Tab-separated table of C-alpha atoms and ligand atoms in Angstrom:
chain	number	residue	atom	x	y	z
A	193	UNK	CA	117.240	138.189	-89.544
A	194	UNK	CA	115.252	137.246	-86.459
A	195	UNK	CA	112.212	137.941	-88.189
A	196	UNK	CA	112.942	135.341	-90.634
A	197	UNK	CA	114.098	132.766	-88.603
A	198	UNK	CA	111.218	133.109	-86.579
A	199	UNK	CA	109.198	133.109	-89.798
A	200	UNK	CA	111.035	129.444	-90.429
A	201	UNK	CA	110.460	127.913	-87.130
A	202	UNK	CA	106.339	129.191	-87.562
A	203	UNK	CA	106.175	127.130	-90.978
A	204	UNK	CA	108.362	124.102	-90.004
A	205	UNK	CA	106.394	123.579	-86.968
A	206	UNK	CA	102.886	124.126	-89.050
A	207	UNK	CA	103.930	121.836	-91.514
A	208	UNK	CA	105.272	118.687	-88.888
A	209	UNK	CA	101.748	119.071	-87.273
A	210	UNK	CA	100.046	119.099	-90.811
A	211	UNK	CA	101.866	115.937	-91.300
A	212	UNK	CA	101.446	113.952	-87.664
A	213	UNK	CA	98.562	111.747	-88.176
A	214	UNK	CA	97.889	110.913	-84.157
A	215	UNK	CA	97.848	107.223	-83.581
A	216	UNK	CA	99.064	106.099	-87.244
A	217	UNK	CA	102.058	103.741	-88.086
A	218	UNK	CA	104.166	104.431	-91.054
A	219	UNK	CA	105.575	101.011	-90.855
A	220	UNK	CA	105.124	97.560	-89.569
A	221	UNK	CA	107.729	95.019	-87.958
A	222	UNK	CA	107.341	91.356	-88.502
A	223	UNK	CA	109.558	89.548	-85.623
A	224	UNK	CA	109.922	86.473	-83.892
A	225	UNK	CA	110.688	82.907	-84.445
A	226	UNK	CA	111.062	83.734	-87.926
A	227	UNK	CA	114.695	83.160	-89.936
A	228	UNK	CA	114.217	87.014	-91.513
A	229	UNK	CA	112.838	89.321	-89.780
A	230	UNK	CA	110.912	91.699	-92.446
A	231	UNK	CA	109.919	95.749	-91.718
A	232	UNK	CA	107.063	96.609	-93.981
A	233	UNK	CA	106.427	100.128	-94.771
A	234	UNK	CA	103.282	102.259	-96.374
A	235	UNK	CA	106.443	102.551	-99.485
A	236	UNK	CA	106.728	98.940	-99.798
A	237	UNK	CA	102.561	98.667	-99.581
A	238	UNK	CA	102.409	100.555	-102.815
A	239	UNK	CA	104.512	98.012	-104.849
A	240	UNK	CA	101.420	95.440	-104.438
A	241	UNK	CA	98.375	96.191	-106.876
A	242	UNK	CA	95.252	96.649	-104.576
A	243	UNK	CA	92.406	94.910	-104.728
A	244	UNK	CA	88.723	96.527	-104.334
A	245	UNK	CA	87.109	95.548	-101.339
A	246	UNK	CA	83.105	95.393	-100.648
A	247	UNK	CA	81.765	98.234	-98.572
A	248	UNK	CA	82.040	97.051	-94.703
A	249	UNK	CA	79.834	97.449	-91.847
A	250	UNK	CA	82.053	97.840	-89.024
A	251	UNK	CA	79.995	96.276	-85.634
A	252	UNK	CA	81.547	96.594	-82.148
A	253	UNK	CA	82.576	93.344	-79.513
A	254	UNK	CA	78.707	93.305	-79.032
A	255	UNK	CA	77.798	93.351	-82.162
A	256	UNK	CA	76.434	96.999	-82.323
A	257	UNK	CA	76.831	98.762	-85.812
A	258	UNK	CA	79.380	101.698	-85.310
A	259	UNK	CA	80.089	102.870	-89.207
A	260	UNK	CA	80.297	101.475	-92.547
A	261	UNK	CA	83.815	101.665	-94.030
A	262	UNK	CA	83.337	102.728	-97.547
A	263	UNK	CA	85.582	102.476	-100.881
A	264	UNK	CA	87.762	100.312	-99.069
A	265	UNK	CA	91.140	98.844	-101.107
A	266	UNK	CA	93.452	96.874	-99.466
A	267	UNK	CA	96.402	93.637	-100.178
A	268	UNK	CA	95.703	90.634	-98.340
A	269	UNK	CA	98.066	89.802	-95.696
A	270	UNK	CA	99.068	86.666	-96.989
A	271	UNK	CA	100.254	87.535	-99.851
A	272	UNK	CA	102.550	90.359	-98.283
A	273	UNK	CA	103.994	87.998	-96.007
A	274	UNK	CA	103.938	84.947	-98.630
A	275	UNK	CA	108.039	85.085	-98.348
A	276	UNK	CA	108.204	85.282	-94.683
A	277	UNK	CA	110.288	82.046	-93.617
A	278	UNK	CA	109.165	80.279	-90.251
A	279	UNK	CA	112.146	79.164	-88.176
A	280	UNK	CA	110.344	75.648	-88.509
A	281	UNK	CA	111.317	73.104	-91.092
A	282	UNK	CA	108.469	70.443	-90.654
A	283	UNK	CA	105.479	71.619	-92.809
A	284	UNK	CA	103.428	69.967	-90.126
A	285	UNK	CA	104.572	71.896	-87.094
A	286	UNK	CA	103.406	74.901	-88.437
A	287	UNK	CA	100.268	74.448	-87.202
A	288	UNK	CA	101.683	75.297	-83.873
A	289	UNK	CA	102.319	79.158	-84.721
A	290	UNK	CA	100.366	81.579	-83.704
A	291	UNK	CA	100.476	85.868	-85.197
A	292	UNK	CA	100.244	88.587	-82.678
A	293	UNK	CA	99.782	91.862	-84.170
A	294	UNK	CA	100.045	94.565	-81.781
A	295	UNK	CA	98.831	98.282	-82.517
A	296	UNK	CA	100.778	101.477	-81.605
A	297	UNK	CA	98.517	102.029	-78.306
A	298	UNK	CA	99.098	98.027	-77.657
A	299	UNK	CA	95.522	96.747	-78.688
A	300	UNK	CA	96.254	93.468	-79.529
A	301	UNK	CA	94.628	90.591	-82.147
A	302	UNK	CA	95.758	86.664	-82.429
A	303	UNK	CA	95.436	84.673	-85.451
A	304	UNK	CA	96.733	81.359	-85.942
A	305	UNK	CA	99.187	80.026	-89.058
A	306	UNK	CA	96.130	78.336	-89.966
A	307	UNK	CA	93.621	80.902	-89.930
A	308	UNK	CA	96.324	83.436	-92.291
A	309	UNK	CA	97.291	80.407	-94.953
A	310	UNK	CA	95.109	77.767	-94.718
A	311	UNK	CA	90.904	78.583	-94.178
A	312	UNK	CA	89.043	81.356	-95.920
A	313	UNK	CA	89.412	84.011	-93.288
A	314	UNK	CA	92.855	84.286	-95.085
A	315	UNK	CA	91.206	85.467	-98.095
A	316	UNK	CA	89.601	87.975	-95.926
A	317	UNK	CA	92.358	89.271	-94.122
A	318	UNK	CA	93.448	93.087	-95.712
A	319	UNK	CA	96.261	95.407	-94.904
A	320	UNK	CA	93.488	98.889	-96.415
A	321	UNK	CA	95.719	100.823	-98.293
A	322	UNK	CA	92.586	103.048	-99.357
A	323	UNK	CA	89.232	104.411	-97.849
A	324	UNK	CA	86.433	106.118	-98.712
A	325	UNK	CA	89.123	108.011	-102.090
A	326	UNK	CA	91.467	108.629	-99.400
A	327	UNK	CA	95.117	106.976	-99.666
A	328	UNK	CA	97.130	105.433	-97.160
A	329	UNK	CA	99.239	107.844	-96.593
A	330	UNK	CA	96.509	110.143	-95.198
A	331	UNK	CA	94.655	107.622	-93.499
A	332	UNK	CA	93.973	108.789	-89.817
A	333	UNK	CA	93.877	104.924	-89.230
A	334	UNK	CA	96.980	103.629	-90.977
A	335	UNK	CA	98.444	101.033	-91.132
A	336	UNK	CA	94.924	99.310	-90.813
A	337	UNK	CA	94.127	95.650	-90.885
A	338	UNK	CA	90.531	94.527	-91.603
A	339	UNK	CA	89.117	90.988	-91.650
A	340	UNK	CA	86.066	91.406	-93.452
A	341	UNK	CA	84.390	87.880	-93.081
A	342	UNK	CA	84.127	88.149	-89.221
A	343	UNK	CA	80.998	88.261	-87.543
A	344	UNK	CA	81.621	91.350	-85.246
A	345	UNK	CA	84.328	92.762	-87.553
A	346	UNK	CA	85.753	95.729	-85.012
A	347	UNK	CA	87.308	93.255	-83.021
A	348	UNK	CA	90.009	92.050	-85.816
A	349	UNK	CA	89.793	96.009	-87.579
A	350	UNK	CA	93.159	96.628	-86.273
A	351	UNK	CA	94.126	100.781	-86.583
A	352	UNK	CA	97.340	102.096	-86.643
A	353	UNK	CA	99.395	97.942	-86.595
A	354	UNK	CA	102.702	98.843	-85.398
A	355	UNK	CA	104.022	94.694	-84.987
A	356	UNK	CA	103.295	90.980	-86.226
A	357	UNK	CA	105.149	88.850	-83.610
A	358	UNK	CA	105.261	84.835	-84.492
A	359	UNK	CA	105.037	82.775	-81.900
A	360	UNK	CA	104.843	79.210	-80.893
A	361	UNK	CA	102.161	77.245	-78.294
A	362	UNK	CA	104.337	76.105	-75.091
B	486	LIG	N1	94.515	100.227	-82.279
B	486	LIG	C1	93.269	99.928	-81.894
B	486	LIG	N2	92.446	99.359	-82.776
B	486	LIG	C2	91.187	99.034	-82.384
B	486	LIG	C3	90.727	99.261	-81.067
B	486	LIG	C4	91.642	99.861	-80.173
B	486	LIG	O1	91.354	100.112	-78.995
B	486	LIG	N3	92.902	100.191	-80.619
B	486	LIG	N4	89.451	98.915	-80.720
B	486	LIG	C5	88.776	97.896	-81.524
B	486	LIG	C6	87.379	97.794	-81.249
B	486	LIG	S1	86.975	97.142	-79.722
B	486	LIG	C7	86.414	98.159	-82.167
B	486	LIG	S2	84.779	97.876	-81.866
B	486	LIG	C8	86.803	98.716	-83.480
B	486	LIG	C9	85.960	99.901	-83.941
B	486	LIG	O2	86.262	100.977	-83.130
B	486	LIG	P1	86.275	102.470	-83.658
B	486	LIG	O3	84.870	102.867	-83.864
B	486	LIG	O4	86.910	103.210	-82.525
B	486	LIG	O5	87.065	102.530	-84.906
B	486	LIG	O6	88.179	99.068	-83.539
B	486	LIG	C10	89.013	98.080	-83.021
B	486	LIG	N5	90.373	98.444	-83.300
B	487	LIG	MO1	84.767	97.373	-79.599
Protein backbone atom coordinates (compact mmCIF):
# COMPACT_ATOMS: atom_id res chain seq x y z
CA UNK A 1 0.00 0.00 0.00
CA UNK A 2 2.72 2.53 0.77
CA UNK A 3 4.64 1.32 -1.98
CA UNK A 4 2.01 2.27 -4.31
CA UNK A 5 1.10 5.41 -3.11
CA UNK A 6 4.51 6.37 -3.15
CA UNK A 7 4.67 4.93 -6.67
CA UNK A 8 1.60 7.62 -7.43
CA UNK A 9 3.06 10.64 -5.91
CA UNK A 10 6.67 9.67 -8.11
CA UNK A 11 4.50 9.75 -11.47
CA UNK A 12 2.11 12.66 -10.62
CA UNK A 13 4.94 14.80 -9.72
CA UNK A 14 7.03 13.58 -13.05
CA UNK A 15 4.24 14.23 -15.10
CA UNK A 16 3.26 18.14 -13.57
CA UNK A 17 7.01 18.92 -14.27
CA UNK A 18 6.78 17.27 -17.82
CA UNK A 19 3.96 19.59 -18.30
CA UNK A 20 5.29 23.16 -16.61
CA UNK A 21 6.64 25.05 -19.45
CA UNK A 22 8.75 27.84 -17.21
CA UNK A 23 7.76 31.31 -18.17
CA UNK A 24 4.69 30.34 -20.57
CA UNK A 25 1.04 31.69 -20.34
CA UNK A 26 -1.81 29.43 -21.06
CA UNK A 27 -4.06 32.36 -21.37
CA UNK A 28 -4.31 36.01 -21.96
CA UNK A 29 -6.57 38.79 -20.23
CA UNK A 30 -7.79 41.70 -22.20
CA UNK A 31 -8.90 44.51 -19.49
CA UNK A 32 -9.47 48.00 -19.15
CA UNK A 33 -11.59 50.73 -20.43
CA UNK A 34 -13.21 48.24 -22.46
CA UNK A 35 -17.30 47.42 -22.07
CA UNK A 36 -16.30 43.35 -22.07
CA UNK A 37 -13.57 42.35 -20.74
CA UNK A 38 -12.40 39.13 -22.92
CA UNK A 39 -9.84 36.09 -21.46
CA UNK A 40 -8.26 34.46 -24.43
CA UNK A 41 -6.87 31.08 -24.07
CA UNK A 42 -4.30 28.71 -26.26
CA UNK A 43 -8.22 26.63 -26.62
CA UNK A 44 -9.85 29.56 -28.02
CA UNK A 45 -6.45 30.26 -30.35
CA UNK A 46 -7.16 27.03 -32.10
CA UNK A 47 -10.70 28.02 -33.33
CA UNK A 48 -8.89 30.70 -35.75
CA UNK A 49 -7.27 29.09 -39.00
CA UNK A 50 -3.50 30.12 -38.93
CA UNK A 51 -1.85 31.78 -41.32
CA UNK A 52 1.90 30.90 -42.54
CA UNK A 53 4.25 33.38 -41.63
CA UNK A 54 7.78 34.20 -43.47
CA UNK A 55 10.83 32.91 -41.67
CA UNK A 56 11.97 35.84 -39.12
CA UNK A 57 15.23 37.11 -38.14
CA UNK A 58 14.86 38.00 -34.66
CA UNK A 59 17.56 41.22 -33.93
CA UNK A 60 18.01 42.56 -30.38
CA UNK A 61 17.26 46.59 -29.06
CA UNK A 62 20.62 47.20 -30.94
CA UNK A 63 19.93 45.67 -33.73
CA UNK A 64 22.24 42.56 -33.28
CA UNK A 65 20.92 39.26 -34.96
CA UNK A 66 20.10 36.77 -32.05
CA UNK A 67 18.13 33.74 -34.06
CA UNK A 68 15.93 33.26 -36.90
CA UNK A 69 12.45 32.05 -35.91
CA UNK A 70 11.58 29.41 -38.36
CA UNK A 71 8.13 27.77 -39.61
CA UNK A 72 6.43 30.36 -37.83
CA UNK A 73 2.22 30.31 -37.94
CA UNK A 74 0.41 32.64 -36.14
CA UNK A 75 -3.46 34.82 -36.17
CA UNK A 76 -3.09 38.38 -36.33
CA UNK A 77 -4.08 40.22 -33.35
CA UNK A 78 -6.59 42.19 -34.88
CA UNK A 79 -8.58 39.91 -35.98
CA UNK A 80 -8.74 38.07 -32.47
CA UNK A 81 -9.69 41.12 -30.85
CA UNK A 82 -11.92 42.44 -33.93
CA UNK A 83 -15.09 42.11 -31.33
CA UNK A 84 -13.46 43.76 -28.47
CA UNK A 85 -15.80 46.91 -27.70
CA UNK A 86 -13.94 50.21 -26.53
CA UNK A 87 -15.81 51.96 -23.71
CA UNK A 88 -15.72 54.97 -26.29
CA UNK A 89 -18.59 55.79 -28.56
CA UNK A 90 -16.99 58.54 -30.85
CA UNK A 91 -15.14 56.70 -33.71
CA UNK A 92 -12.81 59.64 -33.53
CA UNK A 93 -11.67 59.40 -29.94
CA UNK A 94 -10.29 56.24 -30.48
CA UNK A 95 -7.32 57.52 -31.54
CA UNK A 96 -6.64 58.33 -27.98
CA UNK A 97 -6.20 54.53 -26.81
CA UNK A 98 -3.29 53.12 -26.29
CA UNK A 99 -2.58 48.67 -25.74
CA UNK A 100 -0.27 47.61 -23.02
CA UNK A 101 0.56 44.08 -23.17
CA UNK A 102 2.39 42.92 -20.27
CA UNK A 103 4.33 39.46 -20.13
CA UNK A 104 4.28 37.00 -17.17
CA UNK A 105 7.84 38.36 -15.84
CA UNK A 106 6.27 42.09 -16.51
CA UNK A 107 8.27 42.98 -19.79
CA UNK A 108 6.14 45.32 -21.20
CA UNK A 109 5.25 46.62 -25.11
CA UNK A 110 2.83 49.77 -26.12
CA UNK A 111 1.00 50.00 -29.25
CA UNK A 112 -1.44 52.49 -30.09
CA UNK A 113 -5.35 51.87 -31.46
CA UNK A 114 -3.86 53.13 -34.50
CA UNK A 115 -0.90 51.15 -34.96
CA UNK A 116 -3.31 47.56 -34.20
CA UNK A 117 -6.39 48.75 -36.72
CA UNK A 118 -5.42 51.33 -38.77
CA UNK A 119 -1.46 51.25 -40.48
CA UNK A 120 0.23 48.15 -41.80
CA UNK A 121 2.07 47.15 -38.68
CA UNK A 122 -1.48 45.72 -37.92
CA UNK A 123 -1.11 43.34 -40.63
CA UNK A 124 2.08 42.40 -39.04
CA UNK A 125 1.11 41.95 -35.66
CA UNK A 126 0.82 37.78 -34.79
CA UNK A 127 -0.29 35.95 -31.73
CA UNK A 128 2.49 32.43 -33.14
CA UNK A 129 0.48 29.63 -32.52
CA UNK A 130 3.32 27.45 -34.27
CA UNK A 131 7.22 27.31 -34.59
CA UNK A 132 9.70 25.65 -36.19
CA UNK A 133 6.61 22.10 -36.42
CA UNK A 134 6.16 22.71 -32.88
CA UNK A 135 2.48 23.69 -31.60
CA UNK A 136 1.46 26.11 -29.18
CA UNK A 137 0.84 24.13 -26.67
CA UNK A 138 4.51 23.09 -26.36
CA UNK A 139 5.93 26.26 -27.11
CA UNK A 140 8.59 27.16 -24.38
CA UNK A 141 7.59 30.79 -25.43
CA UNK A 142 3.80 30.77 -25.41
CA UNK A 143 1.63 32.80 -25.64
CA UNK A 144 4.05 34.75 -28.06
CA UNK A 145 3.39 37.93 -29.92
CA UNK A 146 5.60 38.84 -32.92
CA UNK A 147 5.50 41.99 -35.07
CA UNK A 148 7.30 40.99 -37.98
CA UNK A 149 7.61 44.35 -39.97
CA UNK A 150 9.70 46.07 -37.20
CA UNK A 151 13.06 47.08 -37.72
CA UNK A 152 14.69 45.52 -34.54
CA UNK A 153 11.91 42.92 -34.16
CA UNK A 154 12.96 41.52 -30.39
CA UNK A 155 11.75 44.51 -28.95
CA UNK A 156 7.83 43.92 -29.90
CA UNK A 157 8.58 39.65 -29.85
CA UNK A 158 6.65 39.48 -26.74
CA UNK A 159 7.17 35.67 -24.88
CA UNK A 160 4.98 34.23 -22.60
CA UNK A 161 1.87 37.66 -22.92
CA UNK A 162 0.04 37.20 -19.82
CA UNK A 163 -2.29 40.87 -20.29
CA UNK A 164 -3.57 43.51 -22.99
CA UNK A 165 -4.61 46.50 -20.80
CA UNK A 166 -6.51 49.50 -22.86
CA UNK A 167 -5.85 52.59 -21.85
CA UNK A 168 -6.47 56.19 -22.55
CA UNK A 169 -3.77 59.41 -22.90
CA UNK A 170 -4.47 61.81 -19.73
N1 LIG B 1 8.64 38.27 -21.71
C1 LIG B 1 9.73 38.82 -22.25
N2 LIG B 1 9.80 38.94 -23.58
C2 LIG B 1 10.89 39.52 -24.13
C3 LIG B 1 11.95 40.03 -23.35
C4 LIG B 1 11.83 39.88 -21.95
O1 LIG B 1 12.70 40.28 -21.16
N3 LIG B 1 10.71 39.27 -21.43
N4 LIG B 1 13.04 40.61 -23.95
C5 LIG B 1 12.86 41.14 -25.30
C6 LIG B 1 14.09 41.48 -25.94
S1 LIG B 1 14.90 42.84 -25.29
C7 LIG B 1 14.58 40.79 -27.03
S2 LIG B 1 15.95 41.33 -27.85
C8 LIG B 1 13.85 39.62 -27.56
C9 LIG B 1 14.74 38.44 -27.94
O2 LIG B 1 15.24 37.90 -26.78
P1 LIG B 1 15.51 36.34 -26.61
O3 LIG B 1 16.70 36.02 -27.41
O4 LIG B 1 15.77 36.22 -25.14
O5 LIG B 1 14.31 35.60 -27.05
O6 LIG B 1 12.82 39.17 -26.69
C10 LIG B 1 12.04 40.21 -26.19
N5 LIG B 1 10.93 39.64 -25.49
MO1 LIG C 1 16.83 42.90 -26.38
Amino acid sequence: MKKSLLLFLVITCISIFAQEKKNATTEFKVTGLLKKELIISLHDLEKYPAQNITDLPITNHLGEARYTAKKLKGILLKDLLKDLKIDEDSPKKLSEFYFVFTAIDNYKVVFSWNEIFNSATGDHLYVITEKDGTKIKDMDERILIVTTSDFKTGRRHIKALSNIDVKRVQ
